[in-house]
Amino acid sequence: MSAPFVLPASSNPTPLAVQIRGARLAFGGVPLFSDLDFDLEAGRWTCLLGPSGIGKSTLLRLIAGLTQTEGGIISAGDGAGLEGRIAWMAQDDLLLPWLDVLGNVTLGARLRQGRAAPALTELAQILLHRVGLGHRTHDRPATLSGGERQRAALVRTLIEDRPIVLMDEPFSALDAITRWRLQAEAASLLRGRTVLLVTHDPREALRLGHRIFIMSGTPACLGRAPCPRGEPLQRPDDESFRQIEAALLGRLVAADSEQRPGDGGP
Amino acid sequence: MIGRAFVTFAGLIAAWQVLVWATALPIYMLPSPVQTAAALVGRYDIILWHGGVTALEIVLGLTFGTIIGGASALLLLSFRPARRWLLPMLLVSQAIPVFAIAPLLVLWLGYGLASKVAMATLVIFFPVAATFYDGLRRTHPGWLDLARTMQASPWATLRHIRLPAALPALASGLRVAAGVAPIGAVIGEWVGSSAGLGYLMLQANARLQTDLMFAALFVLALIGVGLYFAVDAGLRRLLPWLPDTLPATDME
């Protein structure tokens, strides 16, 4: 993999941790979280697995400020709030159909300052080139393939230049090969940032995560799962890796059976 | 397009001529195509003048109706009290037939241009306001979430996301408006006026100049079709990103 990428115009933000203490949230009278504690380590990838509907995306939305807690504190490692310090990437690329690729990746600047500065546009072009979209800067999203659209969304996330990046199943709609490539690109481009990756794919977590958590139960609890040796993207495919993978799969199946009793199980 | 339009047109004219031959009605009941064409050419100066008046009423009505309708939709979106008080009024305004208030508008605004423009504006206002408001409130929630994580102000979110996202819905409303706009203007002219194609048609009808009336009707249809195509072409140019699963050339 290539060297860690540093944004030319960036302040090179210092890694920032995230702390969640005593978060509470209920949906329709059913408690989703009660007194939930969770930490994201500064500058590391934290992967979150678990049955669908358990609240993984909701936890991510709480950190993003898109859903309000009914109690508890969510703050950055320096004690300040998270406002303006996160970038968000969803499963849906959320590209605006009326803007070209360049307009889409510089959307944040347009929304905040009304326009994208020339330096930012230049940076956007460099980044688009790097993810293989250099020749598509003036094309509209409708003409792009699924992989290209998600690459554009990745560049838009990166251009925001935030210390914390929240990713909600960003690769799950892609075909296997494109997903494999995009995982590597994302890991390399987002190196040094604090990343929370919500995923339903255990192999994705094993490939990208510094730490892996499994969410289960009602109200939801977070359990730490073992992570294979080595740095993300460089893990040896050995016996210990396969043991960890098998153990992780077993725990996920158990969590899923607990979530849906009567739905079979092993 | 020219070829197909010509075939359709010629077919309709031929059917009309056959009808005239078959029924052998006098000219004041059913003029033939040739007689209508003769009226169109012979009286072109007054038809042009009255047609111009009606076209001006329609264009002004379309302009004001779009502005007021668009502003109402933005008002409805921005303020909750506006939704609670204005939305029922909007619906009631459509329950009253324009025909019923046309005499009142003529009484208040006079026989001139103003009452007809007001009438056309009233007819156009509703489809524009209703469709635009609908478009504004149906923004993809993911786009709004994205804007929030980017610290967009409500104004920036409206300008860069909600507004462009609502344009396709507004375009549908404008196409409907372009179709009904001539109705508003002509109703106004029928109720009381001293100029316009509606006025000319009433006068011609009363004097049994049916050929002139047919000529005026032909020009009115021409204005309506021309307006629709102008609006449609303009919208296609303005919204090239809009997916259109039927190619534009199908209509041409």
PDB file of C-alpha atoms in Angstrom, chain B residues 40 47 190 197 200-201 211-223:
ATOM      1  CA  LEU B  40     -57.600  34.051 -40.936  1.00  0.00           C
ATOM      2  CA  ILE B  47     -56.764  38.492 -35.083  1.00  0.00           C
ATOM      3  CA  TRP B 190     -65.788  36.181 -21.898  1.00  0.00           C
ATOM      4  CA  LEU B 197     -59.347  36.360 -28.490  1.00  0.00           C
ATOM      5  CA  LEU B 200     -63.246  38.450 -30.561  1.00  0.00           C
ATOM      6  CA  MET B 201     -64.902  35.023 -30.394  1.00  0.00           C
ATOM      7  CA  ASP B 211     -65.514  31.550 -39.838  1.00  0.00           C
ATOM      8  CA  LEU B 212     -63.819  34.344 -37.858  1.00  0.00           C
ATOM      9  CA  MET B 213     -64.620  32.546 -34.612  1.00  0.00           C
ATOM     10  CA  PHE B 214     -62.987  29.368 -35.911  1.00  0.00           C
ATOM     11  CA  ALA B 215     -59.948  31.377 -36.956  1.00  0.00           C
ATOM     12  CA  ALA B 216     -59.667  32.881 -33.460  1.00  0.00           C
ATOM     13  CA  LEU B 217     -60.061  29.430 -31.899  1.00  0.00           C
ATOM     14  CA  PHE B 218     -57.280  28.136 -34.128  1.00  0.00           C
ATOM     15  CA  VAL B 219     -54.942  30.904 -32.985  1.00  0.00           C
ATOM     16  CA  LEU B 220     -55.850  30.266 -29.321  1.00  0.00           C
ATOM     17  CA  ALA B 221     -54.958  26.576 -29.723  1.00  0.00           C
ATOM     18  CA  LEU B 222     -51.716  27.617 -31.411  1.00  0.00           C
ATOM     19  CA  ILE B 223     -50.821  29.855 -28.444  1.00  0.00           C
TER      20      ILE B 223
END
